[in-house]
C-alpha cells in the first residue's frame, strides 16, 4: 500500500494525515500553528512532525500535499498569508520539500484543497466539474476542473468571496472593498442580516432572546420563526445570485456548500435554489447545489490527493 501525507494549515492548528492512495485516512493528528515571529517555525514544525509519524512507513510515502490560507499558484509560490504571519513571497512546496529530505511536495490554497477532497471522496464524488463554496466567517471557494484544482495566475482562482454584489454598500469588507459577496452570505453576513431584521421591526422572534449567531438563525428557521425565515430568504437571494455569477463563468455540474454554516444542512438549499434559478443563464441552470460531506477532513484528504495524482 502506498501513502501520501495531507497537511492542512490553519491559523491556530495544522491538521495532518496519512492517506492511502485509495483514500483511506490511516492516521490523523494535529499540531499548534506557531504564528509568532513571522511564522518562521511553521514549516520546520510540520516537517519534524511528518518525519516522526512516517518513521515506520517512509518507503511507502509518495509525497506530501499542503493547503495554506493564502493564494498559492501551481508552482507552489505563496504571495502572503496574513493568518500565518507570512508576508513574503516564496515557494512553500520547495521549502517544505527541502525540510523533508527532498520528498515530493505540492502546495495549494486551503479552500482549493478542501474542494479537491470533496471532489475525490465527498459530496462532489459523482460529478464532473465542481465549485466548492465555503460559508464560514468569510466565503472561500475552490474550482475543480477535469479533476484538478484551478488555481489561476496568482493562486487566487476560486476566491469568490470578494465578488462585488452591491456597489452601494456603505460598510467595508475585511479586504477593503465595499459590497463583497461575503458581507451578505457568510455566517458573519447572516448575523448582520438578522440584526438588520431585528432592528427593522418589533415582530416576535426567538432571535430576540439570545445572542444572534448563524446557528441560532438556522435553528429558528427550523422552528418556523417568521423573522428568521426572512433572514434566510435574504441570505438565499445573495447566495443564489452569487452562485449564478459563478455558474455563468465556470458552468459546473455541481456546487458543494461547505464551511461552518453548511452544518445547517439541506434546509438552506431551497432558499438558494429559488434565486439561483431566477438569475442563472438557462444553459448553466442544471447545476446541482449540495451540502459538503467531509467536514474538517476535506482539507487533509484533498491535500494528499494532489500528490496521489
Ligand atoms: Zn471583500
Short mmCIF file of N, CA and C in Angstrom, two decimals, residues 89-235:
data_model
loop_
_atom_site.label_atom_id
_atom_site.label_comp_id
_atom_site.label_asym_id
_atom_site.label_seq_id
_atom_site.Cartn_x
_atom_site.Cartn_y
_atom_site.Cartn_z
N UNK A 89 6.99 36.55 -0.39
CA UNK A 89 6.61 35.68 -1.50
C UNK A 89 7.69 34.60 -1.61
N UNK A 90 7.30 33.34 -1.48
CA UNK A 90 8.31 32.28 -1.59
C UNK A 90 7.65 30.97 -2.01
N UNK A 91 8.48 30.02 -2.42
CA UNK A 91 7.95 28.74 -2.87
C UNK A 91 7.84 27.77 -1.69
N UNK A 92 6.61 27.62 -1.17
CA UNK A 92 6.38 26.77 0.01
C UNK A 92 6.68 25.32 -0.30
N UNK A 93 6.30 24.88 -1.51
CA UNK A 93 6.49 23.47 -1.86
C UNK A 93 7.98 23.13 -1.84
N UNK A 94 8.80 24.01 -2.43
CA UNK A 94 10.25 23.76 -2.45
C UNK A 94 10.85 23.77 -1.06
N UNK A 95 10.41 24.76 -0.25
CA UNK A 95 10.98 24.90 1.09
C UNK A 95 10.63 23.69 1.96
N UNK A 96 9.38 23.25 1.89
CA UNK A 96 8.99 22.09 2.70
C UNK A 96 9.67 20.82 2.19
N UNK A 97 9.80 20.71 0.88
CA UNK A 97 10.49 19.55 0.30
C UNK A 97 11.93 19.47 0.83
N UNK A 98 12.60 20.63 0.89
CA UNK A 98 13.96 20.68 1.43
C UNK A 98 14.01 20.19 2.87
N UNK A 99 13.02 20.58 3.65
CA UNK A 99 12.98 20.17 5.07
C UNK A 99 12.64 18.69 5.22
N UNK A 100 12.03 18.11 4.16
CA UNK A 100 11.65 16.69 4.20
C UNK A 100 12.59 15.85 3.34
N UNK A 101 13.84 16.21 3.30
CA UNK A 101 14.88 15.48 2.58
C UNK A 101 14.53 15.21 1.13
N UNK A 102 13.92 16.21 0.47
CA UNK A 102 13.66 16.07 -0.97
C UNK A 102 12.38 15.37 -1.34
N UNK A 103 11.51 15.10 -0.37
CA UNK A 103 10.22 14.47 -0.67
C UNK A 103 9.42 15.33 -1.66
N UNK A 104 8.64 14.71 -2.55
CA UNK A 104 7.76 15.45 -3.46
C UNK A 104 6.72 16.21 -2.64
N UNK A 105 6.62 17.52 -2.86
CA UNK A 105 5.62 18.31 -2.13
C UNK A 105 4.85 19.18 -3.11
N UNK A 106 3.52 19.21 -2.94
CA UNK A 106 2.68 20.12 -3.73
C UNK A 106 1.93 21.02 -2.77
N UNK A 107 1.78 22.28 -3.14
CA UNK A 107 1.09 23.23 -2.27
C UNK A 107 -0.06 23.90 -3.02
N UNK A 108 -1.12 24.24 -2.28
CA UNK A 108 -2.26 24.94 -2.87
C UNK A 108 -2.99 25.71 -1.78
N UNK A 109 -3.92 26.53 -2.19
CA UNK A 109 -4.76 27.27 -1.25
C UNK A 109 -5.66 26.29 -0.47
N UNK A 110 -5.95 26.62 0.79
CA UNK A 110 -6.73 25.68 1.63
C UNK A 110 -8.14 25.41 1.13
N UNK A 111 -8.81 26.46 0.63
CA UNK A 111 -10.18 26.23 0.11
C UNK A 111 -10.12 25.35 -1.14
N UNK A 112 -9.05 25.51 -1.93
CA UNK A 112 -8.91 24.69 -3.13
C UNK A 112 -8.64 23.23 -2.79
N UNK A 113 -7.83 22.97 -1.76
CA UNK A 113 -7.59 21.55 -1.42
C UNK A 113 -8.84 20.93 -0.80
N UNK A 114 -9.60 21.73 -0.03
CA UNK A 114 -10.86 21.20 0.53
C UNK A 114 -11.81 20.82 -0.62
N UNK A 115 -11.83 21.66 -1.65
CA UNK A 115 -12.66 21.35 -2.82
C UNK A 115 -12.22 20.04 -3.46
N UNK A 116 -10.91 19.85 -3.58
CA UNK A 116 -10.40 18.61 -4.18
C UNK A 116 -10.76 17.39 -3.32
N UNK A 117 -10.73 17.57 -2.00
CA UNK A 117 -11.12 16.49 -1.09
C UNK A 117 -12.59 16.10 -1.28
N UNK A 118 -13.46 17.09 -1.34
CA UNK A 118 -14.89 16.81 -1.54
C UNK A 118 -15.13 16.18 -2.92
N UNK A 119 -14.33 16.60 -3.89
CA UNK A 119 -14.48 16.06 -5.25
C UNK A 119 -14.05 14.59 -5.28
N UNK A 120 -13.00 14.29 -4.55
CA UNK A 120 -12.44 12.93 -4.56
C UNK A 120 -13.32 11.95 -3.76
N UNK A 121 -13.69 12.35 -2.55
CA UNK A 121 -14.31 11.39 -1.64
C UNK A 121 -15.63 11.85 -1.01
N UNK A 122 -16.03 13.09 -1.29
CA UNK A 122 -17.20 13.62 -0.59
C UNK A 122 -18.38 13.92 -1.50
N UNK A 123 -18.98 15.10 -1.30
CA UNK A 123 -20.24 15.43 -1.98
C UNK A 123 -20.08 15.62 -3.49
N UNK A 124 -18.83 15.83 -3.96
CA UNK A 124 -18.63 16.06 -5.39
C UNK A 124 -18.25 14.80 -6.15
N UNK A 125 -18.21 13.68 -5.42
CA UNK A 125 -17.68 12.43 -5.96
C UNK A 125 -18.30 11.96 -7.27
N UNK A 126 -19.61 12.12 -7.38
CA UNK A 126 -20.30 11.58 -8.56
C UNK A 126 -20.47 12.59 -9.68
N UNK A 127 -19.76 13.70 -9.59
CA UNK A 127 -19.95 14.76 -10.56
C UNK A 127 -18.67 15.07 -11.34
N UNK A 128 -18.83 15.85 -12.40
CA UNK A 128 -17.69 16.34 -13.18
C UNK A 128 -17.20 17.64 -12.56
N UNK A 129 -17.17 18.71 -13.34
CA UNK A 129 -16.65 19.98 -12.82
C UNK A 129 -17.45 20.46 -11.61
N UNK A 130 -16.72 20.96 -10.64
CA UNK A 130 -17.33 21.28 -9.35
C UNK A 130 -16.82 22.60 -8.81
N UNK A 131 -17.68 23.34 -8.15
CA UNK A 131 -17.24 24.53 -7.41
C UNK A 131 -17.64 24.33 -5.96
N UNK A 132 -16.66 24.44 -5.07
CA UNK A 132 -16.99 24.38 -3.65
C UNK A 132 -17.04 25.80 -3.10
N UNK A 133 -18.04 26.05 -2.27
CA UNK A 133 -18.21 27.36 -1.66
C UNK A 133 -18.20 27.16 -0.15
N UNK A 134 -17.21 27.73 0.54
CA UNK A 134 -17.16 27.54 1.99
C UNK A 134 -17.76 28.75 2.68
N UNK A 135 -18.81 28.47 3.48
CA UNK A 135 -19.54 29.52 4.17
C UNK A 135 -19.11 29.53 5.62
N UNK A 136 -18.14 30.36 5.94
CA UNK A 136 -17.67 30.47 7.33
C UNK A 136 -17.71 31.92 7.73
N UNK A 137 -16.68 32.36 8.45
CA UNK A 137 -16.57 33.78 8.81
C UNK A 137 -16.60 34.62 7.53
N UNK A 138 -15.93 34.13 6.51
CA UNK A 138 -16.00 34.76 5.19
C UNK A 138 -16.55 33.73 4.21
N UNK A 139 -16.35 33.98 2.92
CA UNK A 139 -16.71 32.98 1.90
C UNK A 139 -15.45 32.65 1.11
N UNK A 140 -15.12 31.36 1.07
CA UNK A 140 -14.00 30.91 0.26
C UNK A 140 -14.54 30.05 -0.86
N UNK A 141 -13.68 29.65 -1.75
CA UNK A 141 -14.16 28.81 -2.83
C UNK A 141 -13.04 28.07 -3.50
N UNK A 142 -13.39 27.04 -4.21
CA UNK A 142 -12.41 26.27 -4.96
C UNK A 142 -13.06 25.68 -6.19
N UNK A 143 -12.34 25.74 -7.29
CA UNK A 143 -12.86 25.22 -8.56
C UNK A 143 -12.09 23.95 -8.92
N UNK A 144 -12.82 22.87 -9.20
CA UNK A 144 -12.17 21.65 -9.68
C UNK A 144 -12.62 21.44 -11.13
N UNK A 145 -11.65 21.47 -12.05
CA UNK A 145 -11.94 21.33 -13.47
C UNK A 145 -11.16 20.14 -14.01
N UNK A 146 -11.84 19.20 -14.65
CA UNK A 146 -11.21 17.98 -15.15
C UNK A 146 -10.40 17.29 -14.05
N UNK A 147 -10.92 17.30 -12.82
CA UNK A 147 -10.28 16.61 -11.71
C UNK A 147 -9.11 17.32 -11.07
N UNK A 148 -8.83 18.55 -11.53
CA UNK A 148 -7.69 19.30 -10.98
C UNK A 148 -8.16 20.64 -10.43
N UNK A 149 -7.41 21.14 -9.44
CA UNK A 149 -7.67 22.47 -8.91
C UNK A 149 -7.37 23.51 -9.98
N UNK A 150 -8.26 24.49 -10.11
CA UNK A 150 -7.97 25.63 -10.98
C UNK A 150 -7.45 26.76 -10.09
N UNK A 151 -6.13 27.00 -10.10
CA UNK A 151 -5.52 27.96 -9.17
C UNK A 151 -5.42 29.37 -9.74
N UNK A 152 -5.52 29.52 -11.05
CA UNK A 152 -5.39 30.85 -11.65
C UNK A 152 -3.95 31.31 -11.71
N UNK A 153 -3.75 32.53 -12.19
CA UNK A 153 -2.41 33.06 -12.43
C UNK A 153 -1.63 33.31 -11.15
N UNK A 154 -2.28 33.92 -10.16
CA UNK A 154 -1.58 34.25 -8.92
C UNK A 154 -2.06 33.39 -7.75
N UNK A 155 -2.80 32.33 -8.05
CA UNK A 155 -3.27 31.45 -6.98
C UNK A 155 -4.58 31.90 -6.35
N UNK A 156 -5.20 32.94 -6.89
CA UNK A 156 -6.45 33.43 -6.31
C UNK A 156 -7.68 32.91 -7.07
N UNK A 157 -7.49 31.92 -7.95
CA UNK A 157 -8.62 31.30 -8.64
C UNK A 157 -9.58 30.71 -7.62
N UNK A 158 -10.86 30.94 -7.79
CA UNK A 158 -11.84 30.42 -6.84
C UNK A 158 -12.03 31.28 -5.61
N UNK A 159 -11.32 32.41 -5.52
CA UNK A 159 -11.51 33.36 -4.39
C UNK A 159 -12.78 34.16 -4.63
N UNK A 160 -13.92 33.51 -4.45
CA UNK A 160 -15.18 34.13 -4.88
C UNK A 160 -15.78 35.09 -3.87
N UNK A 161 -15.28 35.08 -2.63
CA UNK A 161 -15.91 35.86 -1.55
C UNK A 161 -15.90 37.36 -1.75
N UNK A 162 -15.04 37.82 -2.66
CA UNK A 162 -14.92 39.27 -2.82
C UNK A 162 -15.44 39.76 -4.17
N UNK A 163 -16.31 38.94 -4.77
CA UNK A 163 -17.06 39.42 -5.94
C UNK A 163 -18.02 40.49 -5.42
N UNK A 164 -18.10 41.61 -6.09
CA UNK A 164 -18.97 42.70 -5.62
C UNK A 164 -20.43 42.44 -5.99
N UNK A 165 -21.29 42.38 -4.98
CA UNK A 165 -22.72 42.21 -5.23
C UNK A 165 -23.51 43.48 -4.96
N UNK A 166 -22.87 44.48 -4.38
CA UNK A 166 -23.61 45.70 -4.04
C UNK A 166 -22.69 46.92 -4.03
N UNK A 167 -22.60 47.62 -5.17
CA UNK A 167 -21.70 48.77 -5.25
C UNK A 167 -22.14 49.92 -4.34
N UNK A 168 -23.38 49.88 -3.83
CA UNK A 168 -23.88 50.97 -2.98
C UNK A 168 -23.68 50.72 -1.50
N UNK A 169 -23.03 49.59 -1.15
CA UNK A 169 -22.82 49.26 0.26
C UNK A 169 -21.99 50.35 0.96
N UNK A 170 -22.37 50.65 2.22
CA UNK A 170 -21.63 51.68 2.98
C UNK A 170 -20.52 51.06 3.84
N UNK A 171 -20.76 49.83 4.31
CA UNK A 171 -19.78 49.20 5.21
C UNK A 171 -18.65 48.54 4.42
N UNK A 172 -17.43 48.60 4.97
CA UNK A 172 -16.29 47.99 4.29
C UNK A 172 -16.16 46.51 4.64
N UNK A 173 -15.70 45.75 3.67
CA UNK A 173 -15.36 44.34 3.88
C UNK A 173 -13.94 44.28 4.45
N UNK A 174 -13.56 43.13 4.99
CA UNK A 174 -12.20 42.95 5.50
C UNK A 174 -11.12 43.18 4.44
N UNK A 175 -11.48 43.03 3.16
CA UNK A 175 -10.50 43.20 2.08
C UNK A 175 -10.31 44.67 1.70
N UNK A 176 -11.15 45.55 2.28
CA UNK A 176 -11.01 46.97 1.99
C UNK A 176 -12.03 47.49 0.98
N UNK A 177 -12.68 46.55 0.24
CA UNK A 177 -13.70 46.99 -0.73
C UNK A 177 -15.06 47.05 -0.02
N UNK A 178 -16.07 47.45 -0.77
CA UNK A 178 -17.42 47.52 -0.20
C UNK A 178 -18.39 46.71 -1.05
N UNK A 179 -19.28 45.96 -0.39
CA UNK A 179 -20.33 45.24 -1.12
C UNK A 179 -19.95 43.84 -1.53
N UNK A 180 -18.91 43.25 -0.90
CA UNK A 180 -18.47 41.90 -1.27
C UNK A 180 -19.51 40.83 -0.91
N UNK A 181 -19.55 39.80 -1.75
CA UNK A 181 -20.37 38.60 -1.56
C UNK A 181 -20.37 38.16 -0.09
N UNK A 182 -19.18 38.09 0.52
CA UNK A 182 -19.11 37.54 1.88
C UNK A 182 -19.68 38.47 2.93
N UNK A 183 -19.95 39.73 2.57
CA UNK A 183 -20.59 40.63 3.54
C UNK A 183 -22.07 40.26 3.74
N UNK A 184 -22.63 39.41 2.86
CA UNK A 184 -24.05 39.07 2.94
C UNK A 184 -24.31 37.59 3.18
N UNK A 185 -23.52 36.72 2.54
CA UNK A 185 -23.90 35.29 2.54
C UNK A 185 -22.98 34.41 3.39
N UNK A 186 -22.00 34.99 4.08
CA UNK A 186 -21.19 34.20 5.01
C UNK A 186 -21.95 34.09 6.34
N UNK A 187 -21.39 33.37 7.30
CA UNK A 187 -22.00 33.30 8.63
C UNK A 187 -22.07 34.71 9.25
N UNK A 188 -21.01 35.48 9.06
CA UNK A 188 -20.99 36.86 9.56
C UNK A 188 -22.08 37.69 8.88
N UNK A 189 -22.24 37.47 7.58
CA UNK A 189 -23.26 38.18 6.81
C UNK A 189 -24.66 37.86 7.30
N UNK A 190 -24.90 36.58 7.62
CA UNK A 190 -26.22 36.17 8.10
C UNK A 190 -26.53 36.83 9.46
N UNK A 191 -25.52 36.92 10.31
CA UNK A 191 -25.72 37.58 11.61
C UNK A 191 -26.08 39.05 11.38
N UNK A 192 -25.39 39.66 10.43
CA UNK A 192 -25.68 41.06 10.13
C UNK A 192 -27.10 41.24 9.57
N UNK A 193 -27.50 40.35 8.64
CA UNK A 193 -28.86 40.44 8.08
C UNK A 193 -29.89 40.25 9.19
N UNK A 194 -29.60 39.34 10.13
CA UNK A 194 -30.53 39.08 11.24
C UNK A 194 -30.65 40.32 12.13
N UNK A 195 -29.52 40.96 12.41
CA UNK A 195 -29.58 42.16 13.25
C UNK A 195 -30.36 43.28 12.55
N UNK A 196 -30.22 43.37 11.24
CA UNK A 196 -30.99 44.37 10.49
C UNK A 196 -32.49 44.09 10.59
N UNK A 197 -32.86 42.82 10.44
CA UNK A 197 -34.28 42.45 10.52
C UNK A 197 -34.83 42.71 11.93
N UNK A 198 -34.02 42.42 12.94
CA UNK A 198 -34.46 42.62 14.32
C UNK A 198 -34.71 44.11 14.59
N UNK A 199 -33.87 44.94 14.00
CA UNK A 199 -34.00 46.39 14.20
C UNK A 199 -35.17 46.97 13.41
N UNK A 200 -35.42 46.37 12.25
CA UNK A 200 -36.41 46.94 11.33
C UNK A 200 -37.86 46.76 11.79
N UNK A 201 -38.09 45.84 12.73
CA UNK A 201 -39.47 45.63 13.19
C UNK A 201 -39.46 45.23 14.65
N UNK A 202 -40.63 45.16 15.25
CA UNK A 202 -40.70 44.63 16.62
C UNK A 202 -41.38 43.27 16.62
N UNK A 203 -41.41 42.61 15.46
CA UNK A 203 -42.03 41.29 15.36
C UNK A 203 -41.40 40.33 16.37
N UNK A 204 -42.22 39.47 16.96
CA UNK A 204 -41.65 38.49 17.89
C UNK A 204 -40.72 37.52 17.16
N UNK A 205 -39.67 37.10 17.86
CA UNK A 205 -38.75 36.13 17.26
C UNK A 205 -37.90 35.53 18.37
N UNK A 206 -37.61 34.24 18.24
CA UNK A 206 -36.73 33.64 19.26
C UNK A 206 -35.32 34.23 19.19
N UNK A 207 -35.01 34.94 18.10
CA UNK A 207 -33.68 35.56 18.00
C UNK A 207 -33.53 36.75 18.94
N UNK A 208 -34.65 37.21 19.51
CA UNK A 208 -34.56 38.33 20.45
C UNK A 208 -34.10 37.88 21.84
N UNK A 209 -34.10 36.57 22.07
CA UNK A 209 -33.85 36.07 23.43
C UNK A 209 -32.41 35.67 23.71
N UNK A 210 -31.58 35.60 22.68
CA UNK A 210 -30.22 35.10 22.90
C UNK A 210 -29.27 35.79 21.94
N UNK A 211 -27.96 35.66 22.14
CA UNK A 211 -27.04 36.27 21.17
C UNK A 211 -27.31 35.73 19.76
N UNK A 212 -27.26 36.61 18.78
CA UNK A 212 -27.55 36.20 17.41
C UNK A 212 -26.30 35.57 16.78
N UNK A 213 -26.41 34.31 16.40
CA UNK A 213 -25.35 33.63 15.66
C UNK A 213 -25.99 33.03 14.41
N UNK A 214 -25.16 32.62 13.45
CA UNK A 214 -25.72 31.98 12.25
C UNK A 214 -26.46 30.70 12.64
N UNK A 215 -25.91 29.97 13.61
CA UNK A 215 -26.56 28.73 14.04
C UNK A 215 -27.93 29.03 14.65
N UNK A 216 -28.00 30.10 15.47
CA UNK A 216 -29.29 30.47 16.08
C UNK A 216 -30.32 30.82 15.00
N UNK A 217 -29.86 31.49 13.94
CA UNK A 217 -30.78 31.85 12.85
C UNK A 217 -31.36 30.59 12.21
N UNK A 218 -30.47 29.62 11.88
CA UNK A 218 -30.96 28.42 11.19
C UNK A 218 -31.79 27.53 12.12
N UNK A 219 -31.45 27.52 13.42
CA UNK A 219 -32.30 26.80 14.39
C UNK A 219 -33.69 27.42 14.41
N UNK A 220 -33.74 28.76 14.36
CA UNK A 220 -35.04 29.45 14.38
C UNK A 220 -35.82 29.19 13.09
N UNK A 221 -35.09 29.12 11.96
CA UNK A 221 -35.77 28.80 10.69
C UNK A 221 -36.43 27.42 10.81
N UNK A 222 -35.68 26.49 11.42
CA UNK A 222 -36.20 25.13 11.59
C UNK A 222 -37.47 25.14 12.45
N UNK A 223 -37.55 26.12 13.38
CA UNK A 223 -38.74 26.25 14.24
C UNK A 223 -39.81 27.16 13.63
N UNK A 224 -39.71 27.41 12.32
CA UNK A 224 -40.69 28.24 11.59
C UNK A 224 -40.79 29.67 12.12
N UNK A 225 -39.72 30.20 12.67
CA UNK A 225 -39.68 31.58 13.16
C UNK A 225 -39.75 32.53 11.94
N UNK A 226 -40.80 33.37 11.91
CA UNK A 226 -41.04 34.16 10.68
C UNK A 226 -39.92 35.15 10.39
N UNK A 227 -39.41 35.78 11.43
CA UNK A 227 -38.34 36.76 11.22
C UNK A 227 -37.07 36.05 10.71
N UNK A 228 -36.77 34.91 11.29
CA UNK A 228 -35.59 34.14 10.84
C UNK A 228 -35.76 33.68 9.40
N UNK A 229 -36.98 33.35 9.03
CA UNK A 229 -37.23 32.93 7.64
C UNK A 229 -36.97 34.10 6.68
N UNK A 230 -37.31 35.32 7.12
CA UNK A 230 -36.99 36.49 6.28
C UNK A 230 -35.47 36.62 6.09
N UNK A 231 -34.72 36.33 7.16
CA UNK A 231 -33.25 36.38 7.05
C UNK A 231 -32.78 35.31 6.06
N UNK A 232 -33.34 34.10 6.17
CA UNK A 232 -32.96 33.01 5.27
C UNK A 232 -33.27 33.37 3.82
N UNK A 233 -34.39 34.08 3.62
CA UNK A 233 -34.74 34.48 2.25
C UNK A 233 -33.74 35.49 1.70
N UNK A 234 -33.31 36.42 2.54
CA UNK A 234 -32.32 37.40 2.07
C UNK A 234 -30.97 36.73 1.81
N UNK A 235 -30.59 35.81 2.71
CA UNK A 235 -29.36 35.03 2.51
C UNK A 235 -29.44 34.28 1.18
#
